[in-house]
Short mmCIF file of C-alpha atoms in Angstrom, two decimals:
data_model
loop_
_atom_site.label_atom_id
_atom_site.label_comp_id
_atom_site.label_asym_id
_atom_site.label_seq_id
_atom_site.Cartn_x
_atom_site.Cartn_y
_atom_site.Cartn_z
CA MET A 1 0.05 0.01 -0.02
CA SER A 2 1.71 3.19 -1.10
CA ALA A 3 1.58 5.79 1.60
CA LEU A 4 -0.02 9.17 1.31
CA LEU A 5 2.29 12.23 1.39
CA ALA A 6 2.17 14.30 4.56
CA HIS A 7 0.75 17.81 3.74
CA ALA A 8 0.22 20.77 6.07
CA PRO A 9 -3.48 21.58 6.74
CA VAL A 10 -4.77 24.39 4.63
CA PRO A 11 -4.21 27.62 6.60
CA PHE A 12 -7.21 30.00 6.98
CA LEU A 13 -5.52 32.69 5.05
CA ARG A 14 -5.73 30.65 1.89
CA ILE A 15 -9.46 29.97 2.36
CA TRP A 16 -10.09 33.65 3.03
CA ASN A 17 -8.07 34.53 -0.09
CA ALA A 18 -10.08 32.10 -2.26
CA GLU A 19 -13.37 33.44 -0.96
CA ASN A 20 -12.17 36.99 -1.62
CA ARG A 21 -11.44 35.89 -5.17
CA LYS A 22 -14.86 34.46 -5.64
CA VAL A 23 -16.39 37.85 -4.92
CA VAL A 24 -14.80 39.26 -8.09
CA ASN A 25 -14.01 36.30 -10.47
CA THR A 26 -17.47 35.60 -11.83
CA ARG A 27 -19.22 37.80 -14.27
CA ALA A 28 -22.25 38.28 -12.02
CA GLY A 29 -19.89 39.30 -9.21
CA ALA A 30 -17.93 41.74 -11.24
CA VAL A 31 -21.11 43.39 -12.67
CA PHE A 32 -22.67 43.66 -9.33
CA LEU A 33 -19.56 45.27 -7.80
CA GLY A 34 -19.67 47.70 -10.66
CA LEU A 35 -23.19 48.55 -9.92
CA ILE A 36 -22.45 49.11 -6.26
CA ALA A 37 -19.54 51.47 -7.20
CA LEU A 38 -21.98 53.38 -9.55
CA ALA A 39 -24.49 53.67 -6.77
CA VAL A 40 -21.75 55.05 -4.38
CA VAL A 41 -20.62 57.61 -6.89
CA GLY A 42 -24.27 58.33 -7.93
CA MET A 43 -25.54 58.94 -4.47
CA SER A 44 -22.66 61.26 -3.46
CA VAL A 45 -23.23 63.33 -6.61
CA VAL A 46 -27.07 63.48 -5.99
CA MET A 47 -26.45 64.60 -2.44
CA ALA A 48 -23.99 67.19 -3.63
CA ILE A 49 -26.46 68.60 -6.26
CA TRP A 50 -29.58 68.48 -4.01
CA PRO A 51 -28.12 68.85 -0.50
CA GLY A 52 -31.19 70.37 1.10
CA ASP A 53 -31.06 73.23 3.58
CA THR A 54 -27.69 72.58 5.08
CA GLY A 55 -25.66 72.61 1.87
CA PRO A 56 -23.37 69.71 0.90
CA THR A 57 -21.42 68.35 3.88
CA PHE A 58 -19.12 65.40 4.03
CA GLY A 59 -21.46 63.68 6.38
CA LEU A 60 -24.49 64.13 4.09
CA LEU A 61 -22.69 62.72 1.08
CA LEU A 62 -21.24 59.80 2.98
CA ASN A 63 -24.51 59.00 4.55
CA GLY A 64 -26.10 59.04 1.12
CA SER A 65 -23.69 56.65 -0.51
CA ALA A 66 -23.30 54.38 2.51
CA SER A 67 -26.92 54.02 3.40
CA MET A 68 -28.40 54.12 -0.07
CA GLY A 69 -25.54 52.52 -1.94
CA LEU A 70 -23.76 50.11 0.34
CA ALA A 71 -26.34 49.23 2.98
CA MET A 72 -28.78 48.38 0.25
CA PHE A 73 -26.59 46.29 -2.07
CA MET A 74 -23.94 44.75 0.08
CA PRO A 75 -26.27 42.34 1.80
CA ILE A 76 -27.32 41.10 -1.62
CA LEU A 77 -23.72 40.55 -2.54
CA ALA A 78 -23.39 38.54 0.65
CA ILE A 79 -26.53 36.52 -0.13
CA LEU A 80 -25.07 35.74 -3.68
CA ALA A 81 -21.77 34.59 -2.25
CA VAL A 82 -23.48 31.91 -0.20
CA THR A 83 -26.50 30.96 -2.44
CA SER A 84 -24.38 30.82 -5.68
CA GLU A 85 -22.54 27.76 -4.11
CA PHE A 86 -25.86 25.99 -3.99
CA SER A 87 -27.39 27.08 -7.28
CA GLN A 88 -24.13 26.57 -9.26
CA ARG A 89 -23.53 23.24 -7.42
CA THR A 90 -19.99 24.22 -6.51
CA LEU A 91 -20.31 23.46 -2.92
CA ALA A 92 -19.19 19.86 -3.43
CA VAL A 93 -15.91 21.13 -4.97
CA THR A 94 -15.55 23.66 -2.20
CA PHE A 95 -15.91 21.10 0.56
CA ALA A 96 -13.78 18.53 -1.18
CA LEU A 97 -10.92 21.14 -1.29
CA GLU A 98 -11.60 21.95 2.38
CA PRO A 99 -13.72 19.43 4.22
CA ARG A 100 -13.74 21.48 7.39
CA ARG A 101 -16.94 23.19 6.44
CA GLY A 102 -16.94 25.69 9.49
CA ARG A 103 -13.69 27.21 8.16
CA VAL A 104 -15.21 27.60 4.63
CA VAL A 105 -18.16 29.47 6.25
CA ALA A 106 -15.84 31.65 8.28
CA GLY A 107 -13.85 32.39 5.12
CA LYS A 108 -17.04 33.47 3.35
CA VAL A 109 -18.03 35.75 6.19
CA ALA A 110 -14.47 37.16 6.36
CA ALA A 111 -14.56 37.78 2.59
CA ALA A 112 -17.94 39.52 2.78
CA LEU A 113 -16.65 41.80 5.56
CA THR A 114 -13.45 42.49 3.69
CA THR A 115 -15.35 43.51 0.68
CA THR A 116 -17.50 45.77 2.86
CA ALA A 117 -14.66 47.49 4.46
CA VAL A 118 -12.89 48.02 1.19
CA LEU A 119 -15.99 49.53 -0.38
CA LEU A 120 -16.56 51.79 2.64
CA VAL A 121 -13.07 53.24 2.10
CA VAL A 122 -13.99 53.72 -1.50
CA ALA A 123 -17.27 55.48 -0.47
CA VAL A 124 -15.32 57.75 1.89
CA ALA A 125 -12.86 58.66 -0.81
CA VAL A 126 -15.57 59.25 -3.32
CA ALA A 127 -17.53 61.47 -0.91
CA ALA A 128 -14.40 63.45 -0.23
CA VAL A 129 -13.72 64.02 -3.97
CA VAL A 130 -17.30 64.84 -4.70
CA LEU A 131 -17.48 67.27 -1.73
CA LEU A 132 -14.35 69.13 -2.90
CA GLY A 133 -15.75 69.42 -6.30
CA ALA A 134 -19.06 70.68 -5.04
CA ALA A 135 -17.16 73.25 -2.94
CA VAL A 136 -15.26 74.59 -5.96
CA VAL A 137 -18.42 74.72 -8.08
CA ARG A 138 -20.38 76.50 -5.39
CA GLY A 139 -17.48 78.72 -4.36
CA GLU A 140 -17.87 77.66 -0.69
CA THR A 141 -15.41 75.92 1.70
CA ALA A 142 -15.98 72.18 2.14
CA VAL A 143 -17.74 71.18 5.45
CA TRP A 144 -16.02 68.15 7.11
CA ASP A 145 -18.60 67.17 9.67
CA VAL A 146 -17.86 63.56 10.17
CA ASP A 147 -16.08 62.21 13.19
CA GLY A 148 -14.81 58.72 14.01
CA GLY A 149 -18.04 57.76 15.72
CA VAL A 150 -20.08 58.19 12.54
CA LEU A 151 -17.49 56.18 10.60
CA VAL A 152 -17.47 53.35 13.06
CA GLY A 153 -21.30 53.45 13.35
CA THR A 154 -21.61 53.26 9.59
CA LEU A 155 -19.15 50.37 9.45
CA LEU A 156 -20.92 48.58 12.21
CA THR A 157 -24.28 48.93 10.52
CA LEU A 158 -22.86 47.65 7.22
CA VAL A 159 -21.26 44.68 9.06
CA LEU A 160 -24.66 43.83 10.61
CA VAL A 161 -26.60 43.97 7.37
CA VAL A 162 -23.87 41.97 5.54
CA LEU A 163 -24.01 39.26 8.25
CA GLN A 164 -27.84 39.32 7.96
CA GLY A 165 -27.47 38.66 4.23
CA THR A 166 -25.03 35.78 4.83
CA ALA A 167 -27.40 34.33 7.46
CA PHE A 168 -30.30 34.52 5.10
CA GLY A 169 -28.38 32.83 2.40
CA LEU A 170 -27.20 30.02 4.69
CA LEU A 171 -30.77 29.53 5.96
CA LEU A 172 -32.70 29.63 2.59
CA ARG A 173 -29.95 28.47 0.14
CA SER A 174 -31.83 29.97 -2.80
CA THR A 175 -30.79 33.32 -4.37
CA PRO A 176 -34.33 34.63 -5.18
CA LEU A 177 -35.92 33.36 -1.96
CA ALA A 178 -33.17 34.85 0.19
CA ILE A 179 -33.15 38.25 -1.62
CA ILE A 180 -36.85 38.60 -1.59
CA THR A 181 -37.20 37.58 2.03
CA TYR A 182 -34.41 40.00 3.02
CA LEU A 183 -35.96 42.92 1.05
CA LEU A 184 -39.59 42.29 1.98
CA LEU A 185 -39.09 41.69 5.72
CA PRO A 186 -38.99 45.43 6.81
CA SER A 187 -42.09 46.11 4.58
CA VAL A 188 -43.91 43.22 6.09
CA PHE A 189 -43.15 44.56 9.61
CA ALA A 190 -44.30 47.99 8.61
CA PHE A 191 -47.51 46.72 7.21
CA VAL A 192 -48.30 44.52 10.17
CA THR A 193 -47.56 47.33 12.65
CA MET A 194 -49.79 49.69 10.68
CA PHE A 195 -52.72 47.52 11.95
CA ILE A 196 -51.38 46.54 15.33
CA SER A 197 -50.30 49.76 16.76
CA PRO A 198 -49.16 48.53 20.18
CA ILE A 199 -46.15 46.76 18.59
CA ARG A 200 -45.13 49.84 16.69
CA ASP A 201 -43.04 51.11 19.57
CA ALA A 202 -41.54 47.76 20.15
CA LEU A 203 -40.46 47.51 16.37
CA PRO A 204 -36.77 48.34 17.05
CA TRP A 205 -36.58 45.30 19.38
CA PHE A 206 -37.19 42.92 16.61
CA GLU A 207 -36.63 44.76 13.28
CA LEU A 208 -32.97 45.15 12.41
CA SER A 209 -33.23 47.99 9.75
CA ASN A 210 -35.12 49.97 12.37
CA ALA A 211 -32.67 49.16 15.14
CA THR A 212 -29.65 50.21 13.04
CA VAL A 213 -31.00 53.77 12.20
CA PRO A 214 -29.41 55.49 15.13
CA LEU A 215 -26.04 53.82 14.43
CA MET A 216 -25.62 55.51 11.06
CA GLU A 217 -25.60 58.85 13.10
CA GLY A 218 -22.72 57.75 15.29
CA LEU A 219 -22.06 55.61 18.39
CA ALA A 220 -24.05 57.84 20.83
CA LEU A 221 -26.74 55.26 21.43
CA THR A 222 -28.79 54.96 24.70
CA GLY A 223 -28.58 51.79 26.67
CA THR A 224 -32.08 50.90 25.39
CA GLN A 225 -30.91 51.43 21.74
CA TRP A 226 -27.96 49.11 22.20
CA ALA A 227 -30.22 46.47 23.74
CA GLN A 228 -32.60 46.83 20.73
CA LEU A 229 -29.67 46.37 18.33
CA ALA A 230 -28.57 43.28 20.16
CA SER A 231 -32.05 41.81 20.33
CA ALA A 232 -32.81 42.47 16.58
CA SER A 233 -29.35 41.20 15.63
CA PHE A 234 -29.90 37.98 17.57
CA LEU A 235 -33.21 37.52 15.91
CA TRP A 236 -32.20 38.13 12.29
CA ILE A 237 -28.48 37.19 12.31
CA VAL A 238 -27.70 34.72 14.98
CA VAL A 239 -30.90 32.62 14.75
CA PRO A 240 -31.07 32.21 10.96
CA GLY A 241 -27.23 31.95 10.62
CA GLY A 242 -27.02 29.48 13.45
CA ILE A 243 -29.62 27.14 11.94
CA GLY A 244 -28.11 27.58 8.46
CA VAL A 245 -24.58 26.71 9.66
CA TRP A 246 -25.79 23.91 11.77
CA ARG A 247 -27.60 22.33 8.86
CA LEU A 248 -24.64 22.88 6.57
CA LEU A 249 -22.14 21.22 9.03
CA ARG A 250 -24.22 18.17 9.57
CA GLY A 251 -25.97 17.75 6.25
CA ASP A 252 -25.24 15.51 3.21
CA LEU A 253 -24.36 17.05 -0.11
CA MET B 1 -5.67 2.18 -0.38
CA ILE B 2 -9.35 2.82 -0.47
CA THR B 3 -11.34 0.67 1.88
CA VAL B 4 -15.05 0.59 2.10
CA THR B 5 -16.29 -1.39 5.10
CA HIS B 6 -19.88 -2.43 5.80
CA LEU B 7 -20.97 0.88 4.51
CA THR B 8 -24.59 1.71 4.85
CA LYS B 9 -26.32 5.04 3.93
CA ARG B 10 -30.11 5.66 4.35
CA PHE B 11 -31.83 8.82 3.17
CA GLY B 12 -34.98 8.72 5.13
CA ARG B 13 -36.65 5.34 4.29
CA VAL B 14 -34.55 4.81 1.13
CA THR B 15 -31.44 2.77 1.60
CA ALA B 16 -28.95 4.09 -0.94
CA VAL B 17 -25.98 1.94 0.15
CA ASP B 18 -26.59 -1.35 1.93
CA ASP B 19 -23.68 -2.98 3.83
CA ALA B 20 -21.16 -2.47 1.03
CA SER B 21 -17.56 -3.64 1.45
CA PHE B 22 -14.78 -3.47 -1.24
CA SER B 23 -11.38 -2.01 -1.72
CA ALA B 24 -9.42 -0.24 -4.47
CA LEU B 25 -5.73 -1.05 -4.62
CA PRO B 26 -2.73 1.04 -5.52
CA GLY B 27 -1.41 0.46 -9.03
CA ARG B 28 -4.83 -0.62 -10.25
CA VAL B 29 -7.96 0.82 -11.80
CA THR B 30 -11.05 -0.31 -9.99
CA GLY B 31 -14.46 0.21 -11.53
CA LEU B 32 -17.65 0.60 -9.59
CA LEU B 33 -20.24 -0.75 -11.91
CA GLY B 34 -23.95 -0.72 -11.49
CA PRO B 35 -27.35 0.48 -12.99
CA ASN B 36 -28.71 3.93 -12.30
CA GLY B 37 -29.68 4.35 -8.67
CA SER B 38 -27.52 1.48 -7.48
CA GLY B 39 -25.68 3.59 -4.94
CA LYS B 40 -22.36 4.36 -6.86
CA THR B 41 -22.54 8.11 -6.56
CA THR B 42 -23.61 7.89 -2.80
CA THR B 43 -20.63 5.59 -2.16
CA LEU B 44 -18.15 7.93 -3.82
CA ARG B 45 -19.66 11.01 -2.09
CA THR B 46 -19.37 9.22 1.24
CA LEU B 47 -15.69 8.38 0.48
CA VAL B 48 -14.90 12.13 0.26
CA GLY B 49 -16.85 13.23 3.15
CA LEU B 50 -19.73 14.95 1.48
CA VAL B 51 -22.21 12.38 2.70
CA ARG B 52 -22.15 10.94 6.28
CA PRO B 53 -22.50 7.17 6.47
CA THR B 54 -25.41 5.85 8.45
CA SER B 55 -23.01 3.06 9.55
CA GLY B 56 -19.65 1.53 8.43
CA SER B 57 -16.88 3.44 6.96
CA ALA B 58 -15.13 4.58 3.82
CA THR B 59 -11.47 5.42 4.29
CA ILE B 60 -8.38 6.35 2.29
CA ALA B 61 -5.13 4.87 3.70
CA GLY B 62 -7.08 3.99 6.78
CA ARG B 63 -8.41 7.46 7.44
CA PRO B 64 -11.62 9.33 6.60
CA TYR B 65 -11.04 11.89 3.81
CA ALA B 66 -12.11 14.81 6.06
CA SER B 67 -9.46 13.98 8.57
CA LEU B 68 -6.58 14.14 6.00
CA PRO B 69 -4.64 17.44 6.19
CA ASN B 70 -5.15 19.21 2.83
CA PRO B 71 -6.87 16.06 1.41
CA ALA B 72 -7.14 17.20 -2.19
CA ARG B 73 -3.31 17.06 -2.41
CA ASN B 74 -3.55 13.33 -1.93
CA VAL B 75 -7.03 12.46 -3.23
CA GLY B 76 -8.28 13.96 -6.41
CA THR B 77 -11.98 13.84 -6.95
CA MET B 78 -14.49 14.57 -9.76
CA LEU B 79 -17.99 13.86 -8.57
CA ASP B 80 -20.03 16.23 -10.71
CA ALA B 81 -18.95 17.67 -13.99
CA ASP B 82 -21.61 20.40 -13.59
CA ALA B 83 -20.20 21.63 -10.31
CA LEU B 84 -18.55 24.62 -12.03
CA HIS B 85 -19.70 28.23 -11.66
CA ALA B 86 -21.10 29.21 -15.05
CA GLY B 87 -19.74 32.73 -14.94
CA ARG B 88 -16.29 31.71 -14.06
CA THR B 89 -13.57 30.86 -16.61
CA GLY B 90 -12.06 27.37 -16.80
CA ARG B 91 -8.55 28.69 -15.87
CA GLU B 92 -10.04 30.75 -12.98
CA GLU B 93 -11.71 27.59 -11.65
CA LEU B 94 -8.34 25.90 -11.49
CA ARG B 95 -6.57 29.01 -10.13
CA LEU B 96 -9.07 29.19 -7.26
CA ALA B 97 -8.52 25.49 -6.33
CA ALA B 98 -4.69 25.83 -6.71
CA GLY B 99 -4.79 28.79 -4.27
CA ILE B 100 -6.56 26.70 -1.61
CA LEU B 101 -4.26 23.75 -2.18
CA GLY B 102 -1.15 25.97 -2.00
CA LEU B 103 -0.05 25.41 -5.50
CA PRO B 104 1.76 27.80 -7.82
CA ALA B 105 -0.19 29.22 -10.75
CA SER B 106 2.24 27.36 -13.07
CA ARG B 107 0.56 24.09 -12.04
CA VAL B 108 -2.63 25.38 -13.54
CA ASP B 109 -1.00 25.63 -16.95
CA ASP B 110 0.55 22.16 -16.53
CA VAL B 111 -2.94 20.64 -15.75
CA LEU B 112 -4.64 22.48 -18.62
CA GLU B 113 -2.11 20.83 -20.94
CA ILE B 114 -2.61 17.51 -19.39
CA VAL B 115 -6.41 17.53 -19.76
CA GLY B 116 -6.07 19.03 -23.23
CA LEU B 117 -7.84 22.37 -22.79
CA THR B 118 -6.26 25.14 -24.95
CA PRO B 119 -5.39 28.51 -23.45
CA ALA B 120 -8.23 29.96 -25.57
CA GLU B 121 -10.70 27.42 -24.11
CA ALA B 122 -9.45 28.02 -20.58
CA LYS B 123 -10.19 31.76 -20.91
CA ARG B 124 -13.88 31.07 -21.73
CA ARG B 125 -16.59 31.05 -19.05
CA THR B 126 -17.70 27.56 -18.33
CA ARG B 127 -21.35 28.25 -19.28
CA THR B 128 -20.10 27.86 -22.82
CA TYR B 129 -18.36 24.53 -22.31
CA SER B 130 -19.62 21.30 -23.75
CA LEU B 131 -20.12 18.31 -21.44
CA GLY B 132 -16.76 16.93 -22.75
CA MET B 133 -14.97 20.14 -21.91
CA ARG B 134 -16.55 20.16 -18.45
CA GLN B 135 -15.30 16.57 -17.91
CA ARG B 136 -11.82 17.61 -18.88
CA LEU B 137 -11.88 20.60 -16.60
CA GLY B 138 -13.39 18.49 -13.74
CA LEU B 139 -10.55 15.95 -14.28
CA GLY B 140 -8.05 18.82 -14.19
CA LEU B 141 -9.49 19.87 -10.77
CA ALA B 142 -8.95 16.27 -9.68
CA LEU B 143 -5.39 16.00 -10.93
CA LEU B 144 -4.35 19.49 -9.74
CA GLY B 145 -2.78 18.42 -6.48
CA ASP B 146 -0.83 15.55 -8.18
CA PRO B 147 -2.79 13.08 -5.99
CA GLU B 148 -1.93 9.47 -5.15
CA VAL B 149 -5.64 8.58 -5.38
CA VAL B 150 -8.26 9.68 -7.81
CA VAL B 151 -11.96 9.08 -7.40
CA LEU B 152 -14.01 9.81 -10.53
CA ASP B 153 -17.85 9.55 -10.85
CA GLU B 154 -18.78 8.80 -14.52
CA PRO B 155 -15.57 10.25 -16.04
CA ALA B 156 -16.27 9.04 -19.56
CA ASN B 157 -19.72 10.76 -19.60
CA GLY B 158 -20.01 13.11 -22.58
CA LEU B 159 -16.62 12.38 -24.10
CA ASP B 160 -16.34 11.62 -27.73
CA PRO B 161 -14.58 8.45 -28.86
CA MET B 162 -11.22 10.25 -29.01
CA GLY B 163 -11.88 11.68 -25.56
CA ILE B 164 -12.61 8.26 -24.14
CA ARG B 165 -9.45 6.90 -25.67
CA TRP B 166 -7.52 9.85 -24.18
CA MET B 167 -9.14 9.26 -20.71
CA ARG B 168 -8.29 5.49 -20.82
CA THR B 169 -4.65 6.12 -21.53
CA LEU B 170 -4.52 8.83 -18.75
CA LEU B 171 -6.03 6.51 -16.20
CA ARG B 172 -3.93 3.53 -17.20
CA ASP B 173 -0.68 5.62 -17.03
CA PHE B 174 -1.85 6.98 -13.65
CA ALA B 175 -2.26 3.40 -12.23
CA SER B 176 0.94 2.25 -13.74
CA GLU B 177 2.75 4.83 -11.64
CA GLY B 178 1.41 2.89 -8.59
CA ARG B 179 -1.46 5.31 -7.85
CA THR B 180 -5.05 4.29 -7.05
CA VAL B 181 -7.92 4.88 -9.43
CA LEU B 182 -11.58 4.35 -8.45
CA LEU B 183 -14.20 5.19 -10.98
CA SER B 184 -17.89 4.48 -11.54
CA SER B 185 -19.52 4.00 -14.87
CA HIS B 186 -22.16 2.04 -16.67
CA LEU B 187 -20.26 2.00 -19.95
CA LEU B 188 -19.58 -1.70 -19.83
CA THR B 189 -17.18 -2.15 -22.81
CA GLU B 190 -15.26 0.87 -21.72
CA MET B 191 -15.00 -0.45 -18.15
CA GLN B 192 -13.77 -3.82 -19.39
CA THR B 193 -11.00 -2.02 -21.28
CA VAL B 194 -9.83 0.21 -18.58
CA CYS B 195 -10.43 -1.53 -15.25
CA ASP B 196 -8.26 -4.11 -13.57
CA ASP B 197 -10.87 -4.81 -10.85
CA VAL B 198 -14.51 -4.52 -10.99
CA VAL B 199 -17.11 -4.18 -8.13
CA VAL B 200 -20.59 -4.73 -9.40
CA VAL B 201 -23.36 -2.98 -7.32
CA GLY B 202 -27.11 -3.11 -7.44
CA HIS B 203 -29.64 -1.74 -4.90
CA GLY B 204 -26.82 -0.44 -3.01
CA ARG B 205 -25.35 -3.98 -2.44
CA VAL B 206 -22.12 -5.34 -3.62
CA LEU B 207 -23.28 -8.19 -5.93
CA ALA B 208 -19.85 -9.40 -7.00
CA GLN B 209 -16.27 -8.24 -7.14
CA GLY B 210 -13.14 -9.51 -8.76
CA THR B 211 -10.62 -8.93 -11.44
CA THR B 212 -11.99 -7.92 -14.89
CA ALA B 213 -10.28 -11.01 -16.21
CA SER B 214 -12.16 -13.34 -13.89
CA PHE B 215 -15.53 -11.94 -15.12
CA VAL B 216 -14.50 -12.25 -18.70
CA GLU B 217 -13.44 -15.84 -17.94
CA SER B 218 -16.66 -16.76 -16.37
CA ASP B 219 -19.25 -15.00 -18.58
CA GLY B 220 -17.33 -14.22 -21.80
CA ASN B 221 -17.40 -10.47 -21.26
CA LEU B 222 -18.18 -7.94 -18.64
CA GLU B 223 -21.58 -7.08 -20.12
CA GLU B 224 -22.88 -10.69 -19.85
CA ALA B 225 -21.52 -10.85 -16.27
CA PHE B 226 -23.29 -7.56 -15.49
CA VAL B 227 -26.56 -8.72 -17.03
CA ARG B 228 -26.37 -12.01 -15.06
CA LEU B 229 -25.59 -10.29 -11.73
CA THR B 230 -27.96 -7.40 -11.96
CA ALA B 231 -30.86 -9.51 -13.40
CA GLY B 232 -34.00 -8.83 -11.44
CA THR B 233 -32.63 -5.70 -9.64
CA ASP B 234 -34.33 -3.37 -12.10
CA ARG B 235 -37.61 -5.37 -12.10
CA GLU B 236 -37.60 -5.43 -8.29
CA ARG B 237 -37.39 -1.68 -8.29
CA VAL B 238 -40.43 -1.28 -10.51
CA GLN B 239 -42.45 -3.57 -8.19
CA GLN B 240 -41.49 -1.48 -5.16
#
């Protein structure tokens, strides 16, 4: 019996690398990233042209591109990263290359967060450039009204919605189902609370997009708001993600 | 090298593999032969850790696939020629795998040459590939880590006569280097040409196993042996 060669286990860095690569190396991925970049630039420009009463400020532009551009599209990118492995049937190859499935999931989450961080840096740069351009055009001095708290709060919001997308993908395993569920959920809550007013006030406790609203303004949340954020995150990230991962780790492919 | 011992796999009430035991030895090509639904694919997927056995075991050099460090360096697998992302190029599919295995990009070019995909073909997205090209790329993924063992599910599927001839030569050369080849098929004449040993399965059970020569000796050829051994197994399924 010829012996197998001794190889070192695959380090996490290589899995993370591969998952990063998967974000950009398909046609759908590249097109989607392009659309996100377009939305980031577009929203900054829109905010610079129609800034409202305050005039264009850095915070206004960044909030526009981060909340309308990144927070809207990044979760869908995260969903696609998971569900395409099912729809394209590539999961068998992925797990044959690295049978420690938990590490593959961790690599996917890490890659989604890496993409998020990179795109936030891009959004900050775009907002700065557009703001400077707007200041020249309007003949005003640029207003830099963003502190570290707003940046960290924005990043935290994006991390939460990206994790939610990943969790929905893991739980539902189907691209259209996961995207539709993710997009419809806030509307469903809004609709239900229209008729049942007592739970309207309780909404931030169990509705994540509601609970993250104060975070985009900075980290000055009240104790109650932090608790609401934790409760909504548990409900829409930890629970679906936990069930999805559990099924994936145990299941047959 | 590959050892399957009293392997049973049930999916709900369906028994896909039923107390199967066989082995595949180094330096030999072993064929898993059986009608559709006989448990070939489930057995191979269990072997590489994608399916958990209900009982029994399937090991490579005495260890479960999932417990081998960087297993794809030692065990190359092709289980599903369609397990390719339609929007990814053939080369990128191999680059991705090479990155995980810790292999240089030059290995991708070597493998493309081995499996006969031209640089122009490798640049195309896999949605444009014919089944034969998918099989070649799938085999490339299996061979990437220069493995001691290869496990291939229906490798001749979709290949033209020249492709089948090429595949046969490749697998024979591979075995002659002392490596282990386990493949499944229901192409009987092809199996008779390429396999040293044959395991005939039906209804998830091992019906017979032995050298190809021994089946040819007893029944004239592998097809007659197969028909004799699997007689009734298809009819039984209809009655169930």
